[in-house]
Amino acid sequence: MNVVILAAGKGTRMRSGLPKVLHPIGGRPMLSHVLHTAQSLEPKKIIVVIGHGADQVRQTIEAGLTPALQSIMHWVIQDPPLGTGHAVAQTLPLLDQDCPTLVLYGDVPLIRAATLLALVQGVQTHHGITLLTARFDQPKGYGRIVRDPQGQILRIVEEKDADDALRSIQEINTGFMAAPTQALCRWVGALDNHNAQGEFYLTDIIGKSVAEGMPITSVAPGHIEETFGVNSQQERARIERLYQRQIADVLMQAGVRLQDPDRIDVLGSLDCAADVSIHAGCLFEGEVQIDQGVTIGPHCVIRNARIGAGSIIEAFSHIDGAEIGPSAVIGPYARLRPGTAIAEGVHVGNFVEIKNSSLGPRSKANHLAYLGDATIGSRVNVGAGTITCNYDGAEKHRTIIEDDVFIGSDTQLVAPVTVGKGATLGAGTTLTADAPAHQLTLSRAQQVSIKGYRRPQKKEH
Ligand code: UD1
Ligand code: CA
């Protein structure tokens, strides 16, 4: 089949400089959802009609295309946009005449492959147009499906061209249709714009098909939400929630325990093994993989990370570009930045920031530390307030801390510096040279006490 996706509209009601079809659902452009659903039908060609913001739409979408999708995609510019029929007219020279054509909208992102297959099968069975129609309690704004007393579809009337009797019809045109391509070309080529909006309506091909005595059938969507379009920020947000709920359902079907399926956001891909538990308010971005038995506490943000089996991520932790565990405990309030590798059984506590560093098995950094560009061995204890001074104002330098080191609280390690195996650093040390293995190293001013010392008193005026 050919797939035509209409995406030239301006989307004025979004009140945004971003072309409408690039507004995200689940962290990626709406149009990309429609493209991937279309691709799953294995069409010969996908032709996308763009106009408003054409360059930006094309560049953004092409940047994320797989080679397989790229090889079947074609872009067609429609400028100015003179209606849905005019949009399809721009694609006619590209259509393969020997297979049916499916028309989709770039701003209706939740459409499912099963529904589209039913449309294509309708054409293949009846050799005529198949429409995706739905029944809305409030059909305002949509084209209405006009049927004869026997239930045969006669035409589609747009809201603006309809009288009160026609407006009372509740069966609406979702806009999605499939048609035999040769006939589609004939009908679209003969459209006019004699209507209330002065546009070339794709929907007028229904009347032309009826006039030729060709059959018209309709199918209903699997779920009504598949047909919801995005015209405003409110509608985008509503569809975002519906989409997130679908992801939540898939996770729960796979055995993930979600504290509240209405309070999770997945902007990317989240892959969970068995017995994973996720509390409310978590946000996942990019590619996240969570192994068996992991617990994620409330309000965590996790981006491009892998979390090993049995690890616990406590509340309000922010994890970006890290490999963790197994059996690690992170947070609450921890921040792991890109390039972080946390081995088995490590504890990272509250207000600890780690960047481009590795911690070996069973090491601990339990409170208030900054570990940047550090290689830390096994069973190391990093005291509260420890800081790796990795930046000298020009370059970054590494800190190496070998196995079984004990670092006292409030220590600064001025990199580049190495702490040898089993060394102890006294609290408050500013380490500027390597610390030898198995020794106590400390740098500390002599402690003094001043007898009879009096605090200054505030003067009386
Ligand atoms: C259209 C249908 C209407 C249906 C409704 C469903 C027509 C004449 N009407 O109306 O029966 O109930 O969709 O939402 O088809 N587009 C272009 N080029 C254009 C005009 C539109 O690419 O010149 C694209 C838009 O970007 C959008 C889609 O086509 O993705 C629908 O356009 P829109 O203006 O929203 O159509 P409606 O008037 O709502
Ligand atoms: Ca619309």
Short mmCIF file of C-alpha atoms and ligand atoms in Angstrom, two decimals:
data_model
loop_
_atom_site.label_atom_id
_atom_site.label_comp_id
_atom_site.label_asym_id
_atom_site.label_seq_id
_atom_site.Cartn_x
_atom_site.Cartn_y
_atom_site.Cartn_z
CA MET A 1 0.00 0.00 0.00
CA ASN A 2 0.84 3.70 -0.23
CA VAL A 3 0.57 5.75 2.96
CA VAL A 4 -0.07 9.50 2.72
CA ILE A 5 0.32 11.52 5.92
CA LEU A 6 -1.13 15.04 5.93
CA ALA A 7 1.01 17.38 7.98
CA ALA A 8 1.00 20.76 6.22
CA GLY A 9 -1.42 22.57 8.53
CA LYS A 10 -0.25 25.51 10.57
CA GLY A 11 -1.71 24.58 13.92
CA THR A 12 -2.54 28.17 14.82
CA ARG A 13 -4.30 27.18 18.03
CA MET A 14 -1.13 25.67 19.49
CA ARG A 15 0.10 29.28 19.87
CA SER A 16 3.65 28.12 19.30
CA GLY A 17 6.57 28.74 16.97
CA LEU A 18 7.10 24.98 16.75
CA PRO A 19 5.23 23.34 13.83
CA LYS A 20 2.31 21.39 15.28
CA VAL A 21 3.41 17.90 14.19
CA LEU A 22 6.74 18.40 16.02
CA HIS A 23 5.07 18.90 19.39
CA PRO A 24 6.03 15.89 21.49
CA ILE A 25 4.01 13.00 22.83
CA GLY A 26 6.04 10.70 25.06
CA GLY A 27 9.14 12.77 24.32
CA ARG A 28 9.07 12.45 20.53
CA PRO A 29 7.28 14.37 17.78
CA MET A 30 3.66 13.45 17.12
CA LEU A 31 4.52 12.86 13.47
CA SER A 32 7.11 10.27 14.44
CA HIS A 33 4.43 8.22 16.22
CA VAL A 34 2.27 8.21 13.09
CA LEU A 35 5.29 7.32 10.94
CA HIS A 36 6.25 4.35 13.08
CA THR A 37 2.70 3.04 13.19
CA ALA A 38 2.50 3.41 9.40
CA GLN A 39 5.82 1.63 8.98
CA SER A 40 4.57 -1.36 10.94
CA LEU A 41 2.09 -2.01 8.10
CA GLU A 42 5.05 -2.52 5.74
CA PRO A 43 3.87 -0.06 3.07
CA LYS A 44 5.69 0.40 -0.23
CA LYS A 45 5.86 4.16 0.26
CA ILE A 46 5.14 6.72 2.95
CA ILE A 47 4.54 10.20 1.57
CA VAL A 48 4.40 13.06 4.06
CA VAL A 49 2.80 16.33 2.96
CA ILE A 50 4.40 19.29 4.73
CA GLY A 51 4.04 23.04 4.35
CA HIS A 52 4.14 25.17 7.46
CA GLY A 53 7.68 24.94 8.88
CA ALA A 54 8.53 22.35 6.20
CA ASP A 55 12.33 22.57 6.59
CA GLN A 56 12.19 22.25 10.35
CA VAL A 57 9.75 19.33 10.20
CA ARG A 58 11.85 17.50 7.65
CA GLN A 59 15.18 18.05 9.40
CA THR A 60 13.86 17.10 12.83
CA ILE A 61 12.15 13.94 11.64
CA GLU A 62 14.97 12.83 9.34
CA ALA A 63 17.45 13.10 12.21
CA GLY A 64 15.59 10.31 14.01
CA LEU A 65 14.80 7.99 11.08
CA THR A 66 16.00 4.42 10.84
CA PRO A 67 17.49 3.48 7.42
CA ALA A 68 14.50 1.19 6.79
CA LEU A 69 12.04 4.04 7.26
CA GLN A 70 14.25 6.49 5.35
CA SER A 71 14.25 4.19 2.32
CA ILE A 72 10.46 4.29 1.86
CA MET A 73 9.85 7.93 2.82
CA HIS A 74 9.06 10.82 0.51
CA TRP A 75 8.42 14.45 1.36
CA VAL A 76 6.04 16.62 -0.61
CA ILE A 77 5.63 20.35 -0.07
CA GLN A 78 2.15 21.87 -0.16
CA ASP A 79 2.38 25.65 -0.18
CA PRO A 80 -0.03 27.30 0.32
CA PRO A 81 -2.29 24.74 2.04
CA LEU A 82 -5.58 24.85 0.12
CA GLY A 83 -7.30 21.97 1.87
CA THR A 84 -7.00 18.24 2.52
CA GLY A 85 -7.94 17.38 -1.08
CA HIS A 86 -5.29 19.77 -2.40
CA ALA A 87 -2.77 18.14 -0.03
CA VAL A 88 -3.48 14.65 -1.39
CA ALA A 89 -3.36 16.04 -4.95
CA GLN A 90 0.32 16.92 -4.43
CA THR A 91 1.13 13.26 -3.79
CA LEU A 92 -0.62 11.73 -6.83
CA PRO A 93 2.48 11.49 -9.09
CA LEU A 94 4.27 9.48 -6.39
CA LEU A 95 1.54 6.92 -5.70
CA ASP A 96 1.96 3.32 -6.76
CA GLN A 97 -1.20 2.72 -8.82
CA ASP A 98 -1.35 -1.03 -8.20
CA CYS A 99 -2.02 -0.97 -4.47
CA PRO A 100 -4.44 0.96 -2.23
CA THR A 101 -3.65 4.29 -0.60
CA LEU A 102 -4.13 4.99 3.09
CA VAL A 103 -4.55 8.61 4.22
CA LEU A 104 -3.46 9.55 7.76
CA TYR A 105 -3.07 12.78 9.71
CA GLY A 106 0.22 13.79 11.31
CA ASP A 107 -1.59 15.36 14.26
CA VAL A 108 -3.54 12.25 15.33
CA PRO A 109 -0.76 10.31 17.08
CA LEU A 110 -2.53 7.49 18.93
CA ILE A 111 -3.83 5.67 15.85
CA ARG A 112 -3.04 1.95 16.01
CA ALA A 113 -1.87 -0.47 13.36
CA ALA A 114 -4.84 -2.83 13.86
CA THR A 115 -7.29 -0.04 12.99
CA LEU A 116 -5.31 0.92 9.90
CA LEU A 117 -5.17 -2.70 8.79
CA ALA A 118 -8.97 -2.87 9.02
CA LEU A 119 -9.15 0.16 6.69
CA VAL A 120 -6.81 -1.40 4.13
CA GLN A 121 -8.64 -4.73 4.32
CA GLY A 122 -11.90 -2.81 3.67
CA VAL A 123 -10.54 -1.57 0.34
CA GLN A 124 -9.16 -4.96 -0.58
CA THR A 125 -12.50 -6.67 0.16
CA HIS A 126 -14.94 -4.11 -1.27
CA HIS A 127 -12.78 -2.42 -3.94
CA GLY A 128 -13.96 1.02 -2.83
CA ILE A 129 -13.30 3.74 -0.27
CA THR A 130 -13.22 2.63 3.37
CA LEU A 131 -13.68 5.39 5.96
CA LEU A 132 -12.75 5.38 9.61
CA THR A 133 -15.81 6.84 11.30
CA ALA A 134 -16.80 7.28 14.93
CA ARG A 135 -19.81 8.31 16.95
CA PHE A 136 -19.28 11.41 19.11
CA ASP A 137 -21.75 12.82 21.64
CA GLN A 138 -20.41 16.24 20.71
CA PRO A 139 -19.59 16.06 17.00
CA LYS A 140 -19.03 19.83 16.66
CA GLY A 141 -16.25 20.75 14.25
CA TYR A 142 -16.09 17.40 12.46
CA GLY A 143 -17.34 16.39 9.04
CA ARG A 144 -20.62 14.44 9.34
CA ILE A 145 -21.30 11.12 7.64
CA VAL A 146 -24.54 11.32 5.65
CA ARG A 147 -26.21 7.93 5.00
CA ASP A 148 -29.35 6.98 3.08
CA PRO A 149 -32.24 5.17 4.83
CA GLN A 150 -30.60 1.82 4.01
CA GLY A 151 -27.45 2.96 5.78
CA GLN A 152 -25.35 3.46 2.65
CA ILE A 153 -22.86 6.34 2.91
CA LEU A 154 -23.81 9.17 0.53
CA ARG A 155 -21.37 11.97 1.32
CA ILE A 156 -19.48 13.84 4.02
CA VAL A 157 -20.61 17.33 4.96
CA GLU A 158 -18.23 19.68 6.75
CA GLU A 159 -19.54 21.46 9.87
CA LYS A 160 -19.32 24.86 8.14
CA ASP A 161 -21.34 23.65 5.15
CA ALA A 162 -24.00 21.84 7.18
CA ASP A 163 -27.49 22.95 8.19
CA ASP A 164 -28.96 22.20 11.63
CA ALA A 165 -30.38 18.84 10.54
CA LEU A 166 -27.00 17.65 9.24
CA ARG A 167 -25.21 19.03 12.29
CA SER A 168 -27.35 16.80 14.49
CA ILE A 169 -25.70 13.72 12.92
CA GLN A 170 -23.38 12.15 15.47
CA GLU A 171 -21.38 9.92 13.16
CA ILE A 172 -18.24 11.82 12.21
CA ASN A 173 -15.39 11.55 9.75
CA THR A 174 -12.13 10.91 11.61
CA GLY A 175 -10.28 11.88 8.43
CA PHE A 176 -8.54 8.51 8.05
CA MET A 177 -9.48 6.60 4.93
CA ALA A 178 -8.21 4.04 2.46
CA ALA A 179 -9.03 4.08 -1.25
CA PRO A 180 -8.19 2.26 -4.48
CA THR A 181 -5.40 4.40 -5.89
CA GLN A 182 -6.42 4.71 -9.55
CA ALA A 183 -9.90 5.90 -8.58
CA LEU A 184 -8.45 8.18 -5.88
CA CYS A 185 -6.32 9.93 -8.50
CA ARG A 186 -9.34 10.39 -10.77
CA TRP A 187 -11.53 11.84 -8.00
CA VAL A 188 -8.91 14.04 -6.36
CA GLY A 189 -7.99 15.47 -9.79
CA ALA A 190 -11.62 16.57 -10.24
CA LEU A 191 -12.17 18.33 -6.88
CA ASP A 192 -13.34 21.93 -6.68
CA ASN A 193 -13.35 24.48 -3.86
CA HIS A 194 -16.95 25.63 -4.06
CA ASN A 195 -17.71 25.50 -0.33
CA ALA A 196 -17.93 27.64 2.79
CA GLN A 197 -14.14 27.57 3.35
CA GLY A 198 -13.04 27.87 -0.29
CA GLU A 199 -10.91 24.74 0.20
CA PHE A 200 -10.39 21.58 -1.80
CA TYR A 201 -11.98 18.99 0.47
CA LEU A 202 -10.68 15.43 0.32
CA THR A 203 -14.05 14.41 1.72
CA ASP A 204 -15.76 15.41 -1.54
CA ILE A 205 -14.38 12.25 -3.16
CA ILE A 206 -17.12 10.33 -1.32
CA GLY A 207 -19.83 11.99 -3.40
CA LYS A 208 -17.82 11.30 -6.58
CA SER A 209 -17.46 7.64 -5.70
CA VAL A 210 -21.21 7.36 -5.02
CA ALA A 211 -21.92 9.01 -8.39
CA GLU A 212 -19.83 6.31 -10.08
CA GLY A 213 -21.74 3.63 -8.18
CA MET A 214 -18.67 2.38 -6.32
CA PRO A 215 -19.22 0.92 -2.85
CA ILE A 216 -18.23 2.82 0.30
CA THR A 217 -17.68 1.07 3.59
CA SER A 218 -16.76 2.22 7.04
CA VAL A 219 -14.91 0.75 9.98
CA ALA A 220 -14.75 1.87 13.61
CA PRO A 221 -11.53 2.43 15.54
CA GLY A 222 -10.47 -0.19 18.11
CA HIS A 223 -10.41 2.55 20.78
CA ILE A 224 -12.02 5.95 20.40
CA GLU A 225 -8.89 7.73 21.66
CA GLU A 226 -7.04 6.58 18.55
CA THR A 227 -8.92 9.23 16.59
CA PHE A 228 -8.25 12.20 18.89
CA GLY A 229 -6.37 14.98 17.14
CA VAL A 230 -4.15 17.68 18.61
CA ASN A 231 -5.20 21.25 17.88
CA SER A 232 -4.35 22.98 21.16
CA GLN A 233 -2.01 22.62 24.13
CA GLN A 234 -4.94 21.23 26.15
CA GLU A 235 -5.50 18.50 23.59
CA ARG A 236 -1.77 17.72 23.47
CA ALA A 237 -1.68 17.32 27.23
CA ARG A 238 -4.78 15.12 27.21
CA ILE A 239 -3.30 12.85 24.56
CA GLU A 240 0.01 12.77 26.43
CA ARG A 241 -1.84 11.39 29.50
CA LEU A 242 -3.65 8.80 27.37
CA TYR A 243 -0.35 7.75 25.84
CA GLN A 244 1.36 7.54 29.24
CA ARG A 245 -1.53 5.44 30.51
CA GLN A 246 -0.98 3.01 27.61
CA ILE A 247 2.68 2.70 28.57
CA ALA A 248 1.73 2.21 32.22
CA ASP A 249 -0.67 -0.58 31.22
CA VAL A 250 2.03 -2.33 29.18
CA LEU A 251 4.42 -2.11 32.16
CA MET A 252 1.81 -3.49 34.57
CA GLN A 253 0.94 -6.30 32.16
CA ALA A 254 4.63 -7.22 32.26
CA GLY A 255 4.43 -7.40 36.07
CA VAL A 256 5.77 -3.98 37.07
CA ARG A 257 4.18 -2.64 40.26
CA LEU A 258 3.26 1.00 39.72
CA GLN A 259 2.20 2.95 42.78
CA ASP A 260 -0.03 5.08 40.53
CA PRO A 261 -0.28 4.46 36.76
CA ASP A 262 -1.52 8.04 36.32
CA ARG A 263 1.63 9.47 37.86
CA ILE A 264 4.45 8.08 35.73
CA ASP A 265 6.04 9.70 32.68
CA VAL A 266 8.07 7.77 30.15
CA LEU A 267 9.69 10.03 27.55
CA GLY A 268 11.66 7.39 25.69
CA SER A 269 11.89 3.67 26.33
CA LEU A 270 11.65 1.96 29.70
CA ASP A 271 12.47 -1.72 29.84
CA CYS A 272 11.71 -3.46 33.15
CA ALA A 273 12.42 -7.02 34.29
CA ALA A 274 10.18 -8.89 36.77
CA ASP A 275 9.30 -7.56 40.23
CA VAL A 276 10.22 -3.97 39.60
CA SER A 277 8.38 -1.48 41.75
CA ILE A 278 8.04 2.19 40.80
CA HIS A 279 6.60 4.80 43.14
CA ALA A 280 4.58 7.81 42.08
CA GLY A 281 5.94 10.81 40.27
CA CYS A 282 8.92 9.25 38.49
CA LEU A 283 10.11 10.49 35.10
CA PHE A 284 12.09 8.27 32.71
CA GLU A 285 13.87 9.72 29.71
CA GLY A 286 15.93 8.24 26.87
CA GLU A 287 16.74 4.55 27.19
CA VAL A 288 16.33 3.13 30.67
CA GLN A 289 16.78 -0.51 31.59
CA ILE A 290 15.78 -1.79 35.00
CA ASP A 291 16.72 -5.30 36.11
CA GLN A 292 14.81 -7.68 38.36
CA GLY A 293 13.63 -6.67 41.81
CA VAL A 294 14.61 -2.99 41.61
CA THR A 295 12.65 -0.47 43.67
CA ILE A 296 12.44 3.14 42.52
CA GLY A 297 11.26 5.59 45.17
CA PRO A 298 8.97 8.56 44.61
CA HIS A 299 9.88 11.51 42.37
CA CYS A 300 13.03 10.13 40.80
CA VAL A 301 14.26 11.31 37.39
CA ILE A 302 16.11 8.58 35.50
CA ARG A 303 17.64 9.16 32.08
CA ASN A 304 19.74 6.83 29.90
CA ALA A 305 20.60 4.49 32.73
CA ARG A 306 20.81 0.84 33.60
CA ILE A 307 19.91 -0.24 37.10
CA GLY A 308 21.09 -3.69 38.17
CA ALA A 309 19.05 -6.33 39.96
CA GLY A 310 17.92 -5.69 43.52
CA SER A 311 19.07 -2.07 43.64
CA ILE A 312 17.08 0.57 45.47
CA ILE A 313 16.81 4.12 44.21
CA GLU A 314 15.45 6.26 47.03
CA ALA A 315 13.17 9.28 46.64
CA PHE A 316 14.12 12.41 44.71
CA SER A 317 17.24 10.95 43.14
CA HIS A 318 18.36 12.22 39.74
CA ILE A 319 20.22 9.71 37.61
CA ASP A 320 21.57 10.55 34.17
CA GLY A 321 23.86 8.35 32.12
CA ALA A 322 24.82 5.87 34.85
CA GLU A 323 25.28 2.13 35.31
CA ILE A 324 24.22 1.03 38.76
CA GLY A 325 24.34 -2.14 40.81
CA PRO A 326 23.34 -4.86 41.35
CA SER A 327 22.23 -4.44 44.97
CA ALA A 328 23.21 -0.79 45.20
CA VAL A 329 21.35 1.77 47.30
CA ILE A 330 21.22 5.27 45.87
CA GLY A 331 19.73 8.37 47.51
CA PRO A 332 17.47 9.85 48.68
CA TYR A 333 18.46 13.10 46.96
CA ALA A 334 21.46 11.69 45.10
CA ARG A 335 22.61 13.05 41.76
CA LEU A 336 24.46 10.72 39.39
CA ARG A 337 25.70 12.36 36.20
CA PRO A 338 26.95 10.89 32.91
CA GLY A 339 29.88 8.48 33.02
CA THR A 340 29.07 7.09 36.44
CA ALA A 341 29.53 3.38 37.15
CA ILE A 342 28.36 2.11 40.50
CA ALA A 343 29.33 -1.49 41.32
CA GLU A 344 27.56 -4.13 43.38
CA GLY A 345 26.48 -3.26 46.91
CA VAL A 346 27.56 0.39 46.79
CA HIS A 347 25.75 2.94 48.99
CA VAL A 348 25.40 6.50 47.75
CA GLY A 349 23.52 8.66 50.20
CA ASN A 350 21.81 12.02 50.35
CA PHE A 351 23.21 15.07 48.57
CA VAL A 352 26.02 13.16 46.91
CA GLU A 353 26.90 14.22 43.37
CA ILE A 354 28.94 11.84 41.21
CA LYS A 355 30.19 12.55 37.69
CA ASN A 356 32.40 10.55 35.32
CA SER A 357 33.51 8.29 38.17
CA SER A 358 33.44 4.66 39.17
CA LEU A 359 32.86 3.18 42.61
CA GLY A 360 33.96 -0.43 43.23
CA PRO A 361 31.97 -3.09 45.08
CA ARG A 362 30.65 -2.20 48.56
CA SER A 363 32.12 1.30 48.65
CA LYS A 364 30.12 3.98 50.46
CA ALA A 365 29.61 7.71 50.05
CA ASN A 366 26.74 8.30 52.39
CA HIS A 367 26.43 12.05 52.83
CA LEU A 368 27.12 15.36 51.10
CA ALA A 369 30.02 14.64 48.75
CA TYR A 370 31.21 15.59 45.25
CA LEU A 371 33.04 12.86 43.38
CA GLY A 372 34.07 13.97 39.89
CA ASP A 373 36.57 12.27 37.54
CA ALA A 374 37.42 9.74 40.25
CA THR A 375 38.29 6.06 40.13
CA ILE A 376 37.33 4.55 43.45
CA GLY A 377 38.12 0.96 44.41
CA SER A 378 36.29 -1.58 46.57
CA ARG A 379 35.16 -1.13 50.20
CA VAL A 380 36.19 2.53 50.26
CA ASN A 381 34.48 4.76 52.81
CA VAL A 382 34.06 8.32 51.59
CA GLY A 383 33.29 10.56 54.57
CA ALA A 384 30.64 13.27 54.68
CA GLY A 385 31.61 16.45 52.91
CA THR A 386 34.42 14.93 50.83
CA ILE A 387 35.19 16.78 47.63
CA THR A 388 37.36 15.83 44.69
CA CYS A 389 38.81 19.13 43.46
CA ASN A 390 38.93 17.95 39.85
CA TYR A 391 39.07 21.32 38.08
CA ASP A 392 41.97 23.74 38.33
CA GLY A 393 40.23 26.47 36.39
CA ALA A 394 41.58 25.22 33.07
CA GLU A 395 41.77 21.41 33.02
CA LYS A 396 40.01 18.47 34.67
CA HIS A 397 42.17 15.96 36.57
CA ARG A 398 41.55 12.47 37.95
CA THR A 399 41.53 11.28 41.52
CA ILE A 400 42.41 7.65 42.17
CA ILE A 401 41.34 6.04 45.41
CA GLU A 402 42.45 2.43 45.80
CA ASP A 403 40.72 -0.43 47.66
CA ASP A 404 39.93 -0.27 51.39
CA VAL A 405 40.71 3.44 51.78
CA PHE A 406 39.00 5.36 54.61
CA ILE A 407 38.47 9.05 53.91
CA GLY A 408 37.62 11.20 56.93
CA SER A 409 34.88 13.80 56.71
CA ASP A 410 35.38 17.17 55.04
CA THR A 411 38.41 16.10 53.02
CA GLN A 412 39.45 17.77 49.79
CA LEU A 413 41.39 15.74 47.25
CA VAL A 414 43.18 18.15 44.92
CA ALA A 415 43.54 16.23 41.67
CA PRO A 416 45.57 14.78 40.12
CA VAL A 417 46.16 12.71 43.23
CA THR A 418 46.24 9.05 44.28
CA VAL A 419 45.33 7.51 47.61
CA GLY A 420 47.08 4.16 48.02
CA LYS A 421 45.42 0.90 49.08
CA GLY A 422 44.24 0.77 52.69
CA ALA A 423 45.25 4.40 53.40
CA THR A 424 43.40 6.53 55.95
CA LEU A 425 42.89 10.27 55.43
CA GLY A 426 42.24 12.29 58.58
CA ALA A 427 39.11 14.43 58.73
CA GLY A 428 39.56 17.88 57.27
CA THR A 429 42.59 16.96 55.17
CA THR A 430 43.42 18.94 52.06
CA LEU A 431 45.31 16.35 50.06
CA THR A 432 47.69 17.90 47.54
CA ALA A 433 50.16 15.02 47.14
CA ASP A 434 49.66 11.25 46.87
CA ALA A 435 48.82 9.44 50.12
CA PRO A 436 50.86 6.25 50.67
CA ALA A 437 49.15 2.89 51.13
CA HIS A 438 48.28 1.67 54.64
CA GLN A 439 49.29 4.94 56.39
CA LEU A 440 47.37 7.74 58.05
CA THR A 441 47.77 10.97 56.10
CA LEU A 442 46.42 14.24 57.40
CA SER A 443 46.95 17.92 56.85
CA ARG A 444 45.60 19.97 59.65
CA ALA A 445 46.62 23.14 61.53
CA GLN A 446 47.70 22.58 65.15
CA GLN A 447 44.70 22.92 67.48
CA VAL A 448 45.04 25.76 70.02
CA SER A 449 42.84 26.97 72.93
CA ILE A 450 43.00 30.54 74.26
CA LYS A 451 42.38 30.91 77.96
CA GLY A 452 40.32 33.84 79.27
CA TYR A 453 39.08 34.66 75.79
CA ARG A 454 36.12 37.09 75.75
CA ARG A 455 33.73 37.57 72.94
CA PRO A 456 33.30 41.17 71.72
CA GLN A 457 30.32 42.92 73.39
CA LYS A 458 27.88 45.15 71.54
CA LYS A 459 28.53 48.82 72.56
CA GLU A 460 25.73 50.71 74.45
CA HIS A 461 24.74 54.01 72.78
C1 UD1 B 1 -10.89 17.37 8.38
C2 UD1 B 1 -12.01 16.74 7.54
C3 UD1 B 1 -13.22 16.49 8.45
C4 UD1 B 1 -12.83 15.61 9.61
C5 UD1 B 1 -11.67 16.24 10.35
C6 UD1 B 1 -11.14 15.29 11.40
C7 UD1 B 1 -11.78 17.60 5.29
C8 UD1 B 1 -12.28 18.57 4.31
N1 UD1 B 1 -12.34 17.63 6.47
O1 UD1 B 1 -11.36 18.64 8.80
O2 UD1 B 1 -14.24 15.86 7.69
O3 UD1 B 1 -13.95 15.47 10.46
O4 UD1 B 1 -10.56 16.53 9.47
O5 UD1 B 1 -10.17 15.91 12.17
O6 UD1 B 1 -10.90 16.82 4.97
N2 UD1 B 1 -3.86 19.53 6.09
C9 UD1 B 1 -2.90 19.67 5.12
N3 UD1 B 1 -3.08 20.57 4.11
C10 UD1 B 1 -4.20 21.35 4.04
C11 UD1 B 1 -5.18 21.21 5.04
C12 UD1 B 1 -4.99 20.28 6.04
O7 UD1 B 1 -1.87 18.98 5.14
O8 UD1 B 1 -4.29 22.15 3.10
C13 UD1 B 1 -3.65 18.56 7.14
C14 UD1 B 1 -3.56 19.17 8.52
O9 UD1 B 1 -2.22 19.44 8.85
C15 UD1 B 1 -4.15 18.10 9.41
C16 UD1 B 1 -5.16 17.40 8.52
O10 UD1 B 1 -4.79 17.71 7.19
O11 UD1 B 1 -3.20 17.14 9.82
C17 UD1 B 1 -6.58 17.84 8.78
O12 UD1 B 1 -6.66 19.22 8.56
P1 UD1 B 1 -7.66 20.12 9.37
O13 UD1 B 1 -7.56 21.52 8.90
O14 UD1 B 1 -7.48 19.88 10.82
O15 UD1 B 1 -9.06 19.51 8.88
P2 UD1 B 1 -10.46 19.81 9.46
O16 UD1 B 1 -10.96 21.08 8.91
O17 UD1 B 1 -10.43 19.65 10.92
CA CA B 2 -8.41 19.14 12.71
#
